[in-house]
Structure formats: C-alpha cells, structure tokens
Amino acid sequence: MNADIDERDVEILLAIATEQSPSTETIHEATGIPKSTVHYRLNSLREDGVIANDLFELDLEQVGLEITIISEVWAEFDQGYHDRVGRTLSEIEGVNQVYFTMGDTDFVVIARLSSRDTVVDLVEEYESVDEITRTSSKFVITAIKDQTPIGLLADYEKETLLEAHGIEADVSAE
C-alpha cells in the first residue's frame, strides 16, 4: 500500500535530494514551505515508512577509500554454492556489494579500498576461498555516478579507516 503523498511531500523529498540535507531550515529555504510544516511532514513521511531512515552520503576519498575495484568471480557449481560463496565474499573487509549473476560470471563484487596494498589483500582473500576458480578485477578510473550512504562504513574495521588517514588506534581508549 502506498502512502498518501502530495505535492508538498514531493517538494520536501526533492529538496532533501537536491540540497543533500534533511535539515528543516535547509528544506524551508529551498521550498518556501514553513519550517513547522516541513517538520510535521517529515515526521509523517517517517511514520508512513516513506522515509525509511536518515542516510548521509560520503565523499569516499575524504574517508580514505579512494580505490574502487569491480571484480568478476567464477566459482565451482554445487547445490547452494551461490549462498555459501556469496556470503563468504560479503564478509571480506572492504567488499560492499555482492551480486550473484546470470551469464558467464557467477558473481560481481564491488569493493572500496584505501591503497594498492589492500587491493593485494582483497585478491588474496578471493584466492583463499576454495570454491572460487577464477577472478578478474578492474580498477575504476573515474566514477561517473556513485551515491554512497554512510552505512557503507559498517563494512570496515575502525583500524582500517584510521590507517587510511595515517592515524594509529588509541588502544587505551577502548
């Protein structure tokens, strides 16, 4: 069942997308809709499930994850292999997306990494999976369109992100 969305709701949603901010003040400035109305509408859109969560997009270079690798992965066919191998691939640090595909390739994997050394680690992780028979990985030179929510950071250990900025983890604070 679709929620009842009207023109003002659409204006608010478009303002969030174009202004890249869920701020009531920013949406008010972009649309001219009173702040109290924006606040009420945002709450209603959340309650109706139209707004599922408050995600933020990241500049991956600023986070230290400037290398994008797209890998094709071939695996040995066996009953349920797509679940097993797919789960294993998705647990490798830096892997953000895993797709089981039709055609010549079994899986397409997208990883965001911090350095050439981590690319080597990624390939070694692929090679350590018994069912994987072959991989072919490509460096992305330029991203034409790449919208990345903040949830992507959950795919990394804290230390990896700190290391990407040359910061040592403070073990005494843990």
PDB file of C-alpha atoms in Angstrom:
ATOM      1  CA  MET A   1       0.000   0.000   0.000  1.00  0.00           C
ATOM      2  CA  ASN A   2       1.415   3.385  -0.998  1.00  0.00           C
ATOM      3  CA  ALA A   3       1.358   6.263   1.464  1.00  0.00           C
ATOM      4  CA  ASP A   4      -0.703   9.338   0.653  1.00  0.00           C
ATOM      5  CA  ILE A   5       1.919  11.706  -0.707  1.00  0.00           C
ATOM      6  CA  ASP A   6       1.019  15.125  -2.003  1.00  0.00           C
ATOM      7  CA  GLU A   7       2.828  17.869  -3.877  1.00  0.00           C
ATOM      8  CA  ARG A   8       4.302  19.387  -0.726  1.00  0.00           C
ATOM      9  CA  ASP A   9       5.673  15.987   0.300  1.00  0.00           C
ATOM     10  CA  VAL A  10       7.248  15.629  -3.142  1.00  0.00           C
ATOM     11  CA  GLU A  11       8.742  19.130  -2.877  1.00  0.00           C
ATOM     12  CA  ILE A  12      10.220  18.237   0.505  1.00  0.00           C
ATOM     13  CA  LEU A  13      11.658  14.945  -0.768  1.00  0.00           C
ATOM     14  CA  LEU A  14      13.162  16.639  -3.821  1.00  0.00           C
ATOM     15  CA  ALA A  15      14.673  19.358  -1.620  1.00  0.00           C
ATOM     16  CA  ILE A  16      16.294  16.700   0.572  1.00  0.00           C
ATOM     17  CA  ALA A  17      17.769  15.076  -2.546  1.00  0.00           C
ATOM     18  CA  THR A  18      18.949  18.271  -4.242  1.00  0.00           C
ATOM     19  CA  GLU A  19      20.153  20.093  -1.126  1.00  0.00           C
ATOM     20  CA  GLN A  20      21.609  16.859   0.280  1.00  0.00           C
ATOM     21  CA  SER A  21      20.304  17.733   3.711  1.00  0.00           C
ATOM     22  CA  PRO A  22      17.358  16.662   5.862  1.00  0.00           C
ATOM     23  CA  SER A  23      17.581  19.946   7.808  1.00  0.00           C
ATOM     24  CA  THR A  24      14.210  21.636   8.344  1.00  0.00           C
ATOM     25  CA  GLU A  25      15.854  25.030   7.846  1.00  0.00           C
ATOM     26  CA  THR A  26      17.527  23.984   4.574  1.00  0.00           C
ATOM     27  CA  ILE A  27      14.306  22.474   3.214  1.00  0.00           C
ATOM     28  CA  HIS A  28      12.377  25.622   4.205  1.00  0.00           C
ATOM     29  CA  GLU A  29      14.917  27.812   2.400  1.00  0.00           C
ATOM     30  CA  ALA A  30      14.773  25.644  -0.727  1.00  0.00           C
ATOM     31  CA  THR A  31      10.990  25.309  -0.921  1.00  0.00           C
ATOM     32  CA  GLY A  32       9.472  28.237   0.958  1.00  0.00           C
ATOM     33  CA  ILE A  33       7.361  25.755   2.952  1.00  0.00           C
ATOM     34  CA  PRO A  34       7.127  26.891   6.601  1.00  0.00           C
ATOM     35  CA  LYS A  35       9.568  25.130   8.946  1.00  0.00           C
ATOM     36  CA  SER A  36       6.769  23.827  11.179  1.00  0.00           C
ATOM     37  CA  THR A  37       5.060  22.276   8.145  1.00  0.00           C
ATOM     38  CA  VAL A  38       8.344  20.723   6.963  1.00  0.00           C
ATOM     39  CA  HIS A  39       8.901  19.258  10.438  1.00  0.00           C
ATOM     40  CA  TYR A  40       5.342  17.859  10.583  1.00  0.00           C
ATOM     41  CA  ARG A  41       5.569  16.436   7.039  1.00  0.00           C
ATOM     42  CA  LEU A  42       8.956  14.788   7.676  1.00  0.00           C
ATOM     43  CA  ASN A  43       7.562  13.100  10.791  1.00  0.00           C
ATOM     44  CA  SER A  44       4.509  11.911   8.830  1.00  0.00           C
ATOM     45  CA  LEU A  45       6.713  10.598   5.998  1.00  0.00           C
ATOM     46  CA  ARG A  46       8.784   8.673   8.566  1.00  0.00           C
ATOM     47  CA  GLU A  47       5.676   7.271  10.287  1.00  0.00           C
ATOM     48  CA  ASP A  48       4.247   6.194   6.905  1.00  0.00           C
ATOM     49  CA  GLY A  49       7.524   4.448   6.019  1.00  0.00           C
ATOM     50  CA  VAL A  50       8.222   6.726   3.041  1.00  0.00           C
ATOM     51  CA  ILE A  51      11.437   7.855   4.724  1.00  0.00           C
ATOM     52  CA  ALA A  52      12.957   4.606   5.942  1.00  0.00           C
ATOM     53  CA  ASN A  53      15.988   6.123   7.657  1.00  0.00           C
ATOM     54  CA  ASP A  54      18.274   9.150   7.665  1.00  0.00           C
ATOM     55  CA  LEU A  55      21.239   8.206   5.470  1.00  0.00           C
ATOM     56  CA  PHE A  56      24.107  10.506   4.613  1.00  0.00           C
ATOM     57  CA  GLU A  57      26.256  10.284   1.511  1.00  0.00           C
ATOM     58  CA  LEU A  58      30.015  10.195   1.810  1.00  0.00           C
ATOM     59  CA  ASP A  59      32.921  11.519  -0.166  1.00  0.00           C
ATOM     60  CA  LEU A  60      34.865   8.250  -0.145  1.00  0.00           C
ATOM     61  CA  GLU A  61      38.163   9.983  -0.932  1.00  0.00           C
ATOM     62  CA  GLN A  62      37.781  12.109   2.213  1.00  0.00           C
ATOM     63  CA  VAL A  63      37.143   8.926   4.225  1.00  0.00           C
ATOM     64  CA  GLY A  64      40.284   7.344   2.755  1.00  0.00           C
ATOM     65  CA  LEU A  65      38.568   4.841   0.449  1.00  0.00           C
ATOM     66  CA  GLU A  66      39.554   6.243  -2.938  1.00  0.00           C
ATOM     67  CA  ILE A  67      40.099   2.979  -4.838  1.00  0.00           C
ATOM     68  CA  THR A  68      37.073   1.171  -6.266  1.00  0.00           C
ATOM     69  CA  ILE A  69      37.570  -2.380  -7.515  1.00  0.00           C
ATOM     70  CA  ILE A  70      34.999  -4.260  -9.576  1.00  0.00           C
ATOM     71  CA  SER A  71      35.622  -7.994  -9.654  1.00  0.00           C
ATOM     72  CA  GLU A  72      34.101 -10.795 -11.638  1.00  0.00           C
ATOM     73  CA  VAL A  73      34.225 -14.074  -9.732  1.00  0.00           C
ATOM     74  CA  TRP A  74      33.791 -17.601 -11.073  1.00  0.00           C
ATOM     75  CA  ALA A  75      33.058 -20.429  -8.656  1.00  0.00           C
ATOM     76  CA  GLU A  76      32.625 -24.193  -8.769  1.00  0.00           C
ATOM     77  CA  PHE A  77      28.981 -25.073  -9.343  1.00  0.00           C
ATOM     78  CA  ASP A  78      27.404 -27.031  -6.496  1.00  0.00           C
ATOM     79  CA  GLN A  79      23.997 -27.040  -4.834  1.00  0.00           C
ATOM     80  CA  GLY A  80      23.643 -23.863  -2.775  1.00  0.00           C
ATOM     81  CA  TYR A  81      27.069 -22.563  -3.804  1.00  0.00           C
ATOM     82  CA  HIS A  82      25.707 -19.125  -4.601  1.00  0.00           C
ATOM     83  CA  ASP A  83      24.615 -18.668  -0.973  1.00  0.00           C
ATOM     84  CA  ARG A  84      27.847 -20.042   0.525  1.00  0.00           C
ATOM     85  CA  VAL A  85      30.260 -18.256  -1.786  1.00  0.00           C
ATOM     86  CA  GLY A  86      28.181 -15.070  -1.807  1.00  0.00           C
ATOM     87  CA  ARG A  87      28.138 -14.963   1.998  1.00  0.00           C
ATOM     88  CA  THR A  88      31.902 -15.606   2.131  1.00  0.00           C
ATOM     89  CA  LEU A  89      32.578 -12.823  -0.386  1.00  0.00           C
ATOM     90  CA  SER A  90      30.352 -10.391   1.506  1.00  0.00           C
ATOM     91  CA  GLU A  91      32.326 -10.974   4.721  1.00  0.00           C
ATOM     92  CA  ILE A  92      35.652  -9.871   3.190  1.00  0.00           C
ATOM     93  CA  GLU A  93      36.683  -6.486   4.564  1.00  0.00           C
ATOM     94  CA  GLY A  94      36.160  -3.731   2.013  1.00  0.00           C
ATOM     95  CA  VAL A  95      33.566  -5.640  -0.024  1.00  0.00           C
ATOM     96  CA  ASN A  96      30.429  -3.501  -0.167  1.00  0.00           C
ATOM     97  CA  GLN A  97      28.288  -5.191  -2.804  1.00  0.00           C
ATOM     98  CA  VAL A  98      27.998  -8.806  -3.969  1.00  0.00           C
ATOM     99  CA  TYR A  99      25.727  -9.852  -6.829  1.00  0.00           C
ATOM    100  CA  PHE A 100      25.017 -13.419  -7.962  1.00  0.00           C
ATOM    101  CA  THR A 101      24.587 -13.042 -11.725  1.00  0.00           C
ATOM    102  CA  MET A 102      23.389 -14.920 -14.783  1.00  0.00           C
ATOM    103  CA  GLY A 103      25.712 -15.487 -17.718  1.00  0.00           C
ATOM    104  CA  ASP A 104      29.389 -16.346 -17.829  1.00  0.00           C
ATOM    105  CA  THR A 105      30.231 -14.733 -14.475  1.00  0.00           C
ATOM    106  CA  ASP A 106      28.920 -16.161 -11.209  1.00  0.00           C
ATOM    107  CA  PHE A 107      29.405 -13.068  -9.038  1.00  0.00           C
ATOM    108  CA  VAL A 108      30.136  -9.380  -9.457  1.00  0.00           C
ATOM    109  CA  VAL A 109      31.778  -7.861  -6.393  1.00  0.00           C
ATOM    110  CA  ILE A 110      32.367  -4.173  -5.697  1.00  0.00           C
ATOM    111  CA  ALA A 111      34.926  -3.163  -3.085  1.00  0.00           C
ATOM    112  CA  ARG A 112      36.112   0.233  -1.894  1.00  0.00           C
ATOM    113  CA  LEU A 113      39.699   0.202  -0.684  1.00  0.00           C
ATOM    114  CA  SER A 114      42.280   2.575   0.761  1.00  0.00           C
ATOM    115  CA  SER A 115      45.506   1.573  -1.009  1.00  0.00           C
ATOM    116  CA  ARG A 116      47.134  -0.697  -3.564  1.00  0.00           C
ATOM    117  CA  ASP A 117      48.250  -2.932  -0.687  1.00  0.00           C
ATOM    118  CA  THR A 118      44.629  -3.507   0.290  1.00  0.00           C
ATOM    119  CA  VAL A 119      43.883  -4.484  -3.324  1.00  0.00           C
ATOM    120  CA  VAL A 120      46.518  -7.217  -2.995  1.00  0.00           C
ATOM    121  CA  ASP A 121      44.896  -8.318   0.278  1.00  0.00           C
ATOM    122  CA  LEU A 122      41.495  -8.445  -1.437  1.00  0.00           C
ATOM    123  CA  VAL A 123      42.775 -10.657  -4.254  1.00  0.00           C
ATOM    124  CA  GLU A 124      44.486 -12.934  -1.724  1.00  0.00           C
ATOM    125  CA  GLU A 125      41.182 -13.227   0.168  1.00  0.00           C
ATOM    126  CA  TYR A 126      39.448 -14.261  -3.066  1.00  0.00           C
ATOM    127  CA  GLU A 127      42.168 -16.863  -3.700  1.00  0.00           C
ATOM    128  CA  SER A 128      41.693 -18.319  -0.209  1.00  0.00           C
ATOM    129  CA  VAL A 129      38.073 -19.311  -0.939  1.00  0.00           C
ATOM    130  CA  ASP A 130      38.154 -22.958  -2.060  1.00  0.00           C
ATOM    131  CA  GLU A 131      35.094 -22.744  -4.361  1.00  0.00           C
ATOM    132  CA  ILE A 132      36.441 -19.755  -6.315  1.00  0.00           C
ATOM    133  CA  THR A 133      38.104 -20.900  -9.524  1.00  0.00           C
ATOM    134  CA  ARG A 134      38.953 -17.557 -11.132  1.00  0.00           C
ATOM    135  CA  THR A 135      38.636 -13.794 -10.681  1.00  0.00           C
ATOM    136  CA  SER A 136      39.085 -10.757 -12.877  1.00  0.00           C
ATOM    137  CA  SER A 137      39.346  -7.392 -11.155  1.00  0.00           C
ATOM    138  CA  LYS A 138      39.302  -3.888 -12.582  1.00  0.00           C
ATOM    139  CA  PHE A 139      40.322  -0.522 -11.108  1.00  0.00           C
ATOM    140  CA  VAL A 140      37.729   2.219 -11.546  1.00  0.00           C
ATOM    141  CA  ILE A 141      39.424   5.239 -13.093  1.00  0.00           C
ATOM    142  CA  THR A 142      36.557   7.732 -12.780  1.00  0.00           C
ATOM    143  CA  ALA A 143      33.174   7.309 -11.117  1.00  0.00           C
ATOM    144  CA  ILE A 144      30.530   8.917 -13.301  1.00  0.00           C
ATOM    145  CA  LYS A 145      27.757   8.354 -10.745  1.00  0.00           C
ATOM    146  CA  ASP A 146      28.364   6.964  -7.274  1.00  0.00           C
ATOM    147  CA  GLN A 147      25.949   7.663  -4.445  1.00  0.00           C
ATOM    148  CA  THR A 148      27.216   6.095  -1.270  1.00  0.00           C
ATOM    149  CA  PRO A 149      25.291   6.048   2.005  1.00  0.00           C
ATOM    150  CA  ILE A 150      27.083   6.282   5.319  1.00  0.00           C
ATOM    151  CA  GLY A 151      26.118   2.670   6.083  1.00  0.00           C
ATOM    152  CA  LEU A 152      28.992   1.570   3.851  1.00  0.00           C
ATOM    153  CA  LEU A 153      31.363   2.294   6.737  1.00  0.00           C
ATOM    154  CA  ALA A 154      29.946  -0.733   8.577  1.00  0.00           C
ATOM    155  CA  ASP A 155      31.939  -2.902   6.133  1.00  0.00           C
ATOM    156  CA  TYR A 156      35.246  -1.782   7.684  1.00  0.00           C
ATOM    157  CA  GLU A 157      37.138  -2.199  10.908  1.00  0.00           C
ATOM    158  CA  LYS A 158      37.779   1.037  12.807  1.00  0.00           C
ATOM    159  CA  GLU A 159      41.519   0.483  12.499  1.00  0.00           C
ATOM    160  CA  THR A 160      41.330   0.266   8.698  1.00  0.00           C
ATOM    161  CA  LEU A 161      39.643   3.662   8.447  1.00  0.00           C
ATOM    162  CA  LEU A 162      42.071   5.211  10.903  1.00  0.00           C
ATOM    163  CA  GLU A 163      45.008   3.707   8.999  1.00  0.00           C
ATOM    164  CA  ALA A 164      43.697   5.221   5.760  1.00  0.00           C
ATOM    165  CA  HIS A 165      44.343   8.607   7.387  1.00  0.00           C
ATOM    166  CA  GLY A 166      47.667   7.611   8.928  1.00  0.00           C
ATOM    167  CA  ILE A 167      46.193   7.541  12.450  1.00  0.00           C
ATOM    168  CA  GLU A 168      47.102   4.850  14.964  1.00  0.00           C
ATOM    169  CA  ALA A 169      44.252   3.465  17.052  1.00  0.00           C
ATOM    170  CA  ASP A 170      44.325   4.504  20.696  1.00  0.00           C
ATOM    171  CA  VAL A 171      44.071   1.131  22.433  1.00  0.00           C
ATOM    172  CA  SER A 172      43.922   2.743  25.883  1.00  0.00           C
ATOM    173  CA  ALA A 173      40.590   4.385  24.992  1.00  0.00           C
ATOM    174  CA  GLU A 174      38.948   1.045  24.242  1.00  0.00           C
TER     175      GLU A 174
END
